[in-house]
PDB file of C-alpha atoms in Angstrom:
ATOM      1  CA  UNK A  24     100.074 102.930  85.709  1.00  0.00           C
ATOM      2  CA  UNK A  25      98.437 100.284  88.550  1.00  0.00           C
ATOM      3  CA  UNK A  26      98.973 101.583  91.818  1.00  0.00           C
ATOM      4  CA  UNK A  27      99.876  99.310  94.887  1.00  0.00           C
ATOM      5  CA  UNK A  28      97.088  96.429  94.890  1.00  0.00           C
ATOM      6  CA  UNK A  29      96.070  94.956  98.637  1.00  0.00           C
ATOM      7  CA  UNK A  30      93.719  91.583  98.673  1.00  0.00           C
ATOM      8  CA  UNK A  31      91.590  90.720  99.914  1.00  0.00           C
ATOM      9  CA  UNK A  32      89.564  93.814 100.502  1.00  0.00           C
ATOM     10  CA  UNK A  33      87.616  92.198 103.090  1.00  0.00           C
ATOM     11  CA  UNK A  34      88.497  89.323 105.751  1.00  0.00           C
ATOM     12  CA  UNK A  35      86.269  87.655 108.151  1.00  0.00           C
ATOM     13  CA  UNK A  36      88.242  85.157 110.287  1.00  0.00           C
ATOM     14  CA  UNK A  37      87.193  83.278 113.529  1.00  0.00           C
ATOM     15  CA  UNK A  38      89.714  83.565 116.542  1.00  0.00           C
ATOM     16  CA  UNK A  39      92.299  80.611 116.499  1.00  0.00           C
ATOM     17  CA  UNK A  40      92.171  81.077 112.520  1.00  0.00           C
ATOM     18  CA  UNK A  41      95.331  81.331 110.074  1.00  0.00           C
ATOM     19  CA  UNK A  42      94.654  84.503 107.526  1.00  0.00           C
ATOM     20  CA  UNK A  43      96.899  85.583 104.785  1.00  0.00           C
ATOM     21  CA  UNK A  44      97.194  88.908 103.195  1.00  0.00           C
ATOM     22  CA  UNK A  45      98.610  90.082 100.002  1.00  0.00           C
ATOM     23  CA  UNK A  46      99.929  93.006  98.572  1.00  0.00           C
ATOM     24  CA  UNK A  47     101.238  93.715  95.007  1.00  0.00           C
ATOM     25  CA  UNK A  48     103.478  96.657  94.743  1.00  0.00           C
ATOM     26  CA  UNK A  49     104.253  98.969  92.377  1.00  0.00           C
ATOM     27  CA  UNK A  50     106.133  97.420  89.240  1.00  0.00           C
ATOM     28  CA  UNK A  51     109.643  98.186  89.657  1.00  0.00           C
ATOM     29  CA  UNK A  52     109.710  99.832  93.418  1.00  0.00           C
ATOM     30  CA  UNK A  53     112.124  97.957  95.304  1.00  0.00           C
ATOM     31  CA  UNK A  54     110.934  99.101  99.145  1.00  0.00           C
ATOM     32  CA  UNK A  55     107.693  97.305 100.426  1.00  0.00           C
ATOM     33  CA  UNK A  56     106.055  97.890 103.912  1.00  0.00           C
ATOM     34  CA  UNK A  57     103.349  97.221 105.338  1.00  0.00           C
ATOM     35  CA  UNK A  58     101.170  99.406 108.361  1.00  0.00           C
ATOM     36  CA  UNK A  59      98.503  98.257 110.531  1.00  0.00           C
ATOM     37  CA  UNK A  60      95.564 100.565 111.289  1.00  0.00           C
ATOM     38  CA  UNK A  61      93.147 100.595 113.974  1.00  0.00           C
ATOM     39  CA  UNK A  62      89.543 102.629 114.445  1.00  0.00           C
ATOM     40  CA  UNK A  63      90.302 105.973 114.732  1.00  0.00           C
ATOM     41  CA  UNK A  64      93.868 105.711 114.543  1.00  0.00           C
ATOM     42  CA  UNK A  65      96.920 106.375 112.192  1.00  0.00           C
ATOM     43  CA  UNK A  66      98.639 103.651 110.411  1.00  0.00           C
ATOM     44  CA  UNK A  67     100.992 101.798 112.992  1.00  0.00           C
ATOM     45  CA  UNK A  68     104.796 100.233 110.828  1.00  0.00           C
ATOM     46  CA  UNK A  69     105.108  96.676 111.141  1.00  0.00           C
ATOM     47  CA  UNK A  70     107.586  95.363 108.927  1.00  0.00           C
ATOM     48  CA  UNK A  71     109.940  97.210 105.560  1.00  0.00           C
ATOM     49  CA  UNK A  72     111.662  94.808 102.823  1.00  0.00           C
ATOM     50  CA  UNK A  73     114.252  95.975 100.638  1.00  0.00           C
ATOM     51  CA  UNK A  74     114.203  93.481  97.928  1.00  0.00           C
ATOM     52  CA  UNK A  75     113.635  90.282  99.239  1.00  0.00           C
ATOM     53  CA  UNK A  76     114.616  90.490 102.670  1.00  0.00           C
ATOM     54  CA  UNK A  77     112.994  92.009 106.034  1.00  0.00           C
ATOM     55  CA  UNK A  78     115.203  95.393 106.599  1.00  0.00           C
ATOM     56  CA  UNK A  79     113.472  96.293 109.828  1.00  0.00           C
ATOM     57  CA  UNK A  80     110.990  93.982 111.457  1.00  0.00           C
ATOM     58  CA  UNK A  81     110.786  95.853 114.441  1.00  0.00           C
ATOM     59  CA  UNK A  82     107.094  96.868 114.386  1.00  0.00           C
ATOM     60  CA  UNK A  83     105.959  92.823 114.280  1.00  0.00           C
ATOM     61  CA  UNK A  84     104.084  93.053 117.862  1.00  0.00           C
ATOM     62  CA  UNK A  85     104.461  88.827 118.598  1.00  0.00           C
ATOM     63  CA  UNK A  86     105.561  85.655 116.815  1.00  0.00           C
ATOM     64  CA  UNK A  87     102.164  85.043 115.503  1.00  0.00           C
ATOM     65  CA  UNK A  88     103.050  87.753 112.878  1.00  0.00           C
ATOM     66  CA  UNK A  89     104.794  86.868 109.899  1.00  0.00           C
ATOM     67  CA  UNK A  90     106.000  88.420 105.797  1.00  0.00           C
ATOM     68  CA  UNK A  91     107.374  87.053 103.198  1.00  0.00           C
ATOM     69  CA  UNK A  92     108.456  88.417  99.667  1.00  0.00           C
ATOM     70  CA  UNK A  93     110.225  85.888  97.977  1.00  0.00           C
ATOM     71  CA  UNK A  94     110.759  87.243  94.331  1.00  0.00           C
ATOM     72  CA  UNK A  95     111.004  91.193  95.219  1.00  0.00           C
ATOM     73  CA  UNK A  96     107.646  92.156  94.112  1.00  0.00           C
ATOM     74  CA  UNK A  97     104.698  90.489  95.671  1.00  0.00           C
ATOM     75  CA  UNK A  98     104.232  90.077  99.686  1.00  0.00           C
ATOM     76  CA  UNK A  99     102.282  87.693 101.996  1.00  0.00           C
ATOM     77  CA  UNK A 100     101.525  88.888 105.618  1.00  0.00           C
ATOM     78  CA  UNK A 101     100.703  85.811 107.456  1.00  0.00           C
ATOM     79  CA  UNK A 102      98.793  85.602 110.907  1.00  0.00           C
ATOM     80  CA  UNK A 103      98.478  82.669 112.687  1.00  0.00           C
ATOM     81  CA  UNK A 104      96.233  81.869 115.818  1.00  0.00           C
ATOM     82  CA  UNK A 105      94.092  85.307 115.156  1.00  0.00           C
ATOM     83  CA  UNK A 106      93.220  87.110 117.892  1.00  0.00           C
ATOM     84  CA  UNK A 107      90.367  89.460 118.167  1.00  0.00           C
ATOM     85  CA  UNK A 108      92.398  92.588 118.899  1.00  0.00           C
ATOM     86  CA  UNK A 109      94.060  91.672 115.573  1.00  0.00           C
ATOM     87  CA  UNK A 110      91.156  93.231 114.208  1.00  0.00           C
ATOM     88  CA  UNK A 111      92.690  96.262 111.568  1.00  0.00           C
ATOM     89  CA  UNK A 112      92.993  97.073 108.459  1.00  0.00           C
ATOM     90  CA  UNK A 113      95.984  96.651 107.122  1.00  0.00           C
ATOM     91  CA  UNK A 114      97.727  99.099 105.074  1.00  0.00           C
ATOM     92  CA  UNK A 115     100.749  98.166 102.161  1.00  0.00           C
ATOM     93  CA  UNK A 116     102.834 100.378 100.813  1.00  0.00           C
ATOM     94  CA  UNK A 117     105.641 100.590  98.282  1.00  0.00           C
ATOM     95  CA  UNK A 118     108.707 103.034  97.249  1.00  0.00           C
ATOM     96  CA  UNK A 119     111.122 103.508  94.383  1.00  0.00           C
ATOM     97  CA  UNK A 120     114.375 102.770  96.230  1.00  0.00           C
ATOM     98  CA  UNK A 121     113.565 102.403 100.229  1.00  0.00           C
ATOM     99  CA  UNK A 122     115.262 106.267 101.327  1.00  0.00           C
ATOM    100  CA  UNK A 123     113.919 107.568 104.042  1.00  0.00           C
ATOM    101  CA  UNK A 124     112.944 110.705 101.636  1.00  0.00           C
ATOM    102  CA  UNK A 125     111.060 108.250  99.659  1.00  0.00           C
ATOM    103  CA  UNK A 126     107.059 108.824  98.661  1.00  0.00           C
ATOM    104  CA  UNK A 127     105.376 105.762  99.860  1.00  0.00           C
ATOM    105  CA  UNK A 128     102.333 104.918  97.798  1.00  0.00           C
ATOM    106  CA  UNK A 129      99.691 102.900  99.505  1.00  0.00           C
ATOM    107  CA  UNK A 130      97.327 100.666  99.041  1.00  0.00           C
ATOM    108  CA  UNK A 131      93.550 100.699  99.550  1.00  0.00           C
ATOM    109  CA  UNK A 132      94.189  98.101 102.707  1.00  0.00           C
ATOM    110  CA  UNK A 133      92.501  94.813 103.720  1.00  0.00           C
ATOM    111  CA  UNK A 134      89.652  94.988 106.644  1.00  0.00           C
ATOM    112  CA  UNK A 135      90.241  92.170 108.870  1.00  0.00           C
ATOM    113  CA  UNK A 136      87.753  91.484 111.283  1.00  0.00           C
ATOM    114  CA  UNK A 137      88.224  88.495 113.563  1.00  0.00           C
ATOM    115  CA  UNK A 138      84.925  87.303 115.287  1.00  0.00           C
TER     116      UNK A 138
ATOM    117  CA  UNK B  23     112.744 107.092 119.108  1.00  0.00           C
ATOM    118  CA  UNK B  24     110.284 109.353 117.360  1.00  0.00           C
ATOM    119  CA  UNK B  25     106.558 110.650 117.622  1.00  0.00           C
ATOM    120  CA  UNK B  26     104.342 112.478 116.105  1.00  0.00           C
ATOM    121  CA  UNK B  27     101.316 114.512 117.721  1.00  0.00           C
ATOM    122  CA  UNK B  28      98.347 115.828 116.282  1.00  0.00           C
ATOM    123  CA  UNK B  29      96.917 117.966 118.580  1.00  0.00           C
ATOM    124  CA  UNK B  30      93.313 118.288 116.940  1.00  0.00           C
ATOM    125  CA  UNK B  31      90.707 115.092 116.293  1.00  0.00           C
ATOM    126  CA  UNK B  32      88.353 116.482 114.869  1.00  0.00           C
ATOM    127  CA  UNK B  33      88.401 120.471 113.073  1.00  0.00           C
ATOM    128  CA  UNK B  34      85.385 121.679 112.058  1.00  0.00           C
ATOM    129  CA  UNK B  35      85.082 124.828 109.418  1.00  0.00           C
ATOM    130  CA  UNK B  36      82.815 126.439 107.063  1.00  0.00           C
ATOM    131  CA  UNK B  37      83.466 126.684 103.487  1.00  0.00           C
ATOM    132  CA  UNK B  38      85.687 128.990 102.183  1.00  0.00           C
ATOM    133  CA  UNK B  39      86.969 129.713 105.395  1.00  0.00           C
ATOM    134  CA  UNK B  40      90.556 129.104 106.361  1.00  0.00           C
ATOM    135  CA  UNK B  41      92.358 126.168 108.343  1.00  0.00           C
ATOM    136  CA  UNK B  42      95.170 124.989 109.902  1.00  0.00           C
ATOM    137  CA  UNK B  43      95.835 121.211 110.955  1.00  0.00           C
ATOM    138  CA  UNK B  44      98.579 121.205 113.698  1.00  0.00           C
ATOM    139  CA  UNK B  45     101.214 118.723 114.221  1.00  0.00           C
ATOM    140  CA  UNK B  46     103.728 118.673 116.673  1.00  0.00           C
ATOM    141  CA  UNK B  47     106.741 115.819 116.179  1.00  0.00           C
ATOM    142  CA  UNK B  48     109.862 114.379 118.257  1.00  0.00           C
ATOM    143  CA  UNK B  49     112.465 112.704 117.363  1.00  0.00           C
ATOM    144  CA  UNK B  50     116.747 112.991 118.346  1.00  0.00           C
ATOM    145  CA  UNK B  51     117.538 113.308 114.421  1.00  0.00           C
ATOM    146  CA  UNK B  52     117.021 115.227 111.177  1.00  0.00           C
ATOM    147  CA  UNK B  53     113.699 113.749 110.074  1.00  0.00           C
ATOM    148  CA  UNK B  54     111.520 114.403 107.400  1.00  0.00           C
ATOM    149  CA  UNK B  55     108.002 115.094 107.320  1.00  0.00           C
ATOM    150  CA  UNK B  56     104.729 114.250 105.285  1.00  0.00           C
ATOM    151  CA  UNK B  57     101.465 114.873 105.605  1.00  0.00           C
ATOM    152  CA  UNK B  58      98.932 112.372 103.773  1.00  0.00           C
ATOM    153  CA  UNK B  59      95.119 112.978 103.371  1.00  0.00           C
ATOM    154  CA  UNK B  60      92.615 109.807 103.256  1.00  0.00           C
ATOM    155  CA  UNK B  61      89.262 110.455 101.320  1.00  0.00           C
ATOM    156  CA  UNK B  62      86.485 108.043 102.927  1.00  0.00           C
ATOM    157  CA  UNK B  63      86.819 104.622 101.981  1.00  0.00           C
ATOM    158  CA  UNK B  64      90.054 105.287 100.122  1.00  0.00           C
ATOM    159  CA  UNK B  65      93.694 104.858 100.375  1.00  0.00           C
ATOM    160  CA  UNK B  66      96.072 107.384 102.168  1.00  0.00           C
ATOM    161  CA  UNK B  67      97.669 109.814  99.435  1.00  0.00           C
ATOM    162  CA  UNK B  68     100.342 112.130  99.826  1.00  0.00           C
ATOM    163  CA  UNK B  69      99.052 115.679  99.927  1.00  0.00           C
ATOM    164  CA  UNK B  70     102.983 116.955 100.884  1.00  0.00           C
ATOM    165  CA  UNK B  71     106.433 116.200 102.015  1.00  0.00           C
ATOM    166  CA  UNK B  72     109.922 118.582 103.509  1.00  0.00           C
ATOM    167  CA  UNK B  73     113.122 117.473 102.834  1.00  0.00           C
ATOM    168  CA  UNK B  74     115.107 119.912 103.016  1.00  0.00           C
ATOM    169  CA  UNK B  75     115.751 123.332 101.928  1.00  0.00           C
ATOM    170  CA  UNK B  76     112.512 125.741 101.627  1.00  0.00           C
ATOM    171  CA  UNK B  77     110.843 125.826 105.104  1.00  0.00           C
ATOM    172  CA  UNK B  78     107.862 126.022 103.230  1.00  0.00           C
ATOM    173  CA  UNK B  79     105.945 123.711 101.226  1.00  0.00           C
ATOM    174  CA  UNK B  80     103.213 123.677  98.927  1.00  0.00           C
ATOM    175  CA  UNK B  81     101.793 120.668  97.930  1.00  0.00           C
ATOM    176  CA  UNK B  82      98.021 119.862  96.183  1.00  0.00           C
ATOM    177  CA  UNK B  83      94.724 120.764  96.286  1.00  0.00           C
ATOM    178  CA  UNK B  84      96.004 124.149  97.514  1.00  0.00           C
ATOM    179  CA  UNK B  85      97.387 123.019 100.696  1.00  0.00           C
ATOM    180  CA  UNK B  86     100.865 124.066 102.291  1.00  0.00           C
ATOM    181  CA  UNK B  87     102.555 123.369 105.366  1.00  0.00           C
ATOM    182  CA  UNK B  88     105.614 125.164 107.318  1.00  0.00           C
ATOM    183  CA  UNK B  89     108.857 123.231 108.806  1.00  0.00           C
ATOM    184  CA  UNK B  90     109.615 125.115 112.188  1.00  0.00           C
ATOM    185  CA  UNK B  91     112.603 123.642 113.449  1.00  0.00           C
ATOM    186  CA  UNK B  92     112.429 125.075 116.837  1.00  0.00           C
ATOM    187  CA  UNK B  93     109.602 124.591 117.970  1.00  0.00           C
ATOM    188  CA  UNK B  94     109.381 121.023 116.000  1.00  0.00           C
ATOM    189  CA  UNK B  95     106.125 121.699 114.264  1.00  0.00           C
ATOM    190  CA  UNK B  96     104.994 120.962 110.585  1.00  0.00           C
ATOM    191  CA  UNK B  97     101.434 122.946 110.766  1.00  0.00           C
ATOM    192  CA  UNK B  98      99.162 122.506 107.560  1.00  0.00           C
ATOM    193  CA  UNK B  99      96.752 124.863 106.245  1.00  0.00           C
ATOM    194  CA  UNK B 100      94.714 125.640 103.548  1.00  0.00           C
ATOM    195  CA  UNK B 101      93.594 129.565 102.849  1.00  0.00           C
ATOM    196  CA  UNK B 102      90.336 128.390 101.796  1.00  0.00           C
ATOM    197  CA  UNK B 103      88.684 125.014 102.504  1.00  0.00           C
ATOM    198  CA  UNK B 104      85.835 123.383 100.166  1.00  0.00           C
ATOM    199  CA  UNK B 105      83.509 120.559 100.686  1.00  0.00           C
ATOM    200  CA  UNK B 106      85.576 118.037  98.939  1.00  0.00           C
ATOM    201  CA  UNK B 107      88.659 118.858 101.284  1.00  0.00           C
ATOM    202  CA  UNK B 108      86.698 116.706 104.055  1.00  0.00           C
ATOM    203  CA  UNK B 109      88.185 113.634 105.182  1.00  0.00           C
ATOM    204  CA  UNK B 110      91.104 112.251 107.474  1.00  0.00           C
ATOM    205  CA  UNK B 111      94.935 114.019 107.194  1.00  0.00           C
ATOM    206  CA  UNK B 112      97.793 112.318 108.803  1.00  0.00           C
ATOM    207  CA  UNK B 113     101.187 113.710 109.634  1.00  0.00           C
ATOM    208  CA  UNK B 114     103.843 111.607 109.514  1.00  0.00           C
ATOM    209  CA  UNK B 115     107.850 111.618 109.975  1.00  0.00           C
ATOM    210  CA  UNK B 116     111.088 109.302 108.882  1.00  0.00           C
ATOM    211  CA  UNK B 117     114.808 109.762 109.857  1.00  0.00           C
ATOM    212  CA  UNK B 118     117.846 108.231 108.094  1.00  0.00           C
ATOM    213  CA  UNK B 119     117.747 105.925 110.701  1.00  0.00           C
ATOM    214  CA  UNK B 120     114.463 104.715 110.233  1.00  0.00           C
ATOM    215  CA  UNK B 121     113.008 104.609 106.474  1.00  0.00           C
ATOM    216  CA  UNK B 122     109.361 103.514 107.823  1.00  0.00           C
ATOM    217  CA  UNK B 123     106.873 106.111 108.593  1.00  0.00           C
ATOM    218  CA  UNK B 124     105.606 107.214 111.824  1.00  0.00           C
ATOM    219  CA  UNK B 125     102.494 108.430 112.068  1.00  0.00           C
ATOM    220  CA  UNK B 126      99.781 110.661 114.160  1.00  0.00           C
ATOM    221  CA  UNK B 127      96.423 110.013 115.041  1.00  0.00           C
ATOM    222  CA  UNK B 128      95.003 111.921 112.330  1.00  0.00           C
ATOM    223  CA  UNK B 129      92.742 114.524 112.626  1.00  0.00           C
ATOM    224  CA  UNK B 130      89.350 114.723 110.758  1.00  0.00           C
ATOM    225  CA  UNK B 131      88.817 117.752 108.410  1.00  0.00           C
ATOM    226  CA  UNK B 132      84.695 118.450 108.859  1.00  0.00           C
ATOM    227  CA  UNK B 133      84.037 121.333 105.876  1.00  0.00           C
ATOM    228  CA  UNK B 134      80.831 122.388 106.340  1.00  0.00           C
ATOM    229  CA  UNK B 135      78.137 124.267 103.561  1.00  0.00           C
TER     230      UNK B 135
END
């Protein structure tokens, strides 16, 4: 079956610019999340819905950072006012139920680069 | 809070020969640990995970990694490596308390001919 699809593959943004990223799940997984990684590091947690709603938004590092996933299944990560050190690529993921013993299947991630 | 360390950027090793890909974690509760490989220019897969039970775990491609409670360690090794095994492996822990992953810095499997 489709794995967990992330698009764009590719953003170029200037700084100041609004950017929004999707991310199609897995049919039928109920956990979403979504990682940010930078050069030469590991994936950094931003934010984990269970269904529709935000579970833990803790890893959200300001205000300008923002998800939605209104029907369960598809997610928007919004960015407003891009910075330059927003430059990542960002990494979705998805799970059958949400348990922390969960396999998280992830997606081939979106580069952004903001000039 | 929890962290995980991964001691090693960058391993270099000759075909054939064997390896092992440390990781070190912390964390003030049962966890659970997974280590995920990432071909180039490919998504992060899951190569292994412990639970619970079996301190040891095999997983694919041949690799296997040991839960040491004690000294908090979940090393990963291979008995012997091939070309294709090169890329970027991640450990990475959860708790009950928090579902999302945690992950190291990754360190980069060089196999060389």
């Amino acid at each position: 079956g489709a794995g967990v699809s992330q698009t764009p593959s590719n953003k170029v943004t200037e700084k100041g610019k609004y950017v929004e990223l999707r991310c199609d799940p897995i049919s039928g997984h109920t956990a979403l999340y979504w990682y940010r990684q930078s050069l030469g590091q590991g994936p950094e947690f931003l934010i984990y819905f269970q269904g529709t709603g935000a579970a833990d938004d803790s890893g959200l590092p300001n205000d300008r950072f923002f998800a939605v996933r209104p029907e369960g299944s598809v997610s928007t990560l919004k960015i407003q006012r891009t910075e330059r050190g927003d430059s990542a690529v960002y990494l979705c993921a998805s799970s059958a139920t949400g348990g922390s013993d969960n396999e998280q299947f992830f997606g081939p991630g979106t580069r952004l680069t903001v000039l | 809070a929890q962290s995980v360390t991964q001691l090693d950027s960058q391993v270099p090793v000759f075909e054939e020969a064997p390896v092992e890909l440390r990781c070190n974690y912390s964390s003030s509760v049962s966890v659970y640990l997974f280590w995920y490989v990432q071909y180039p220019n490919q998504g992060l897969q899951l190569l292994l995970k412990y639970l619970s039970g079996s301190t040891l775990v095999k997983g694919i491609n041949g690799f296997e990694a040991e839960f040491n409670k004690s000294q908090t360690s979940f090393h990963l090794r291979k008995p012997s490596v091939h070309i294709s095994d090169t890329a970027e492996y991640f450990c990475a822990v959860s708790s009950t308390g928090r579902r999302a992953l945690t992950f190291g810095s990754g360190t980069r499997l060089q196999v060389q001919p």
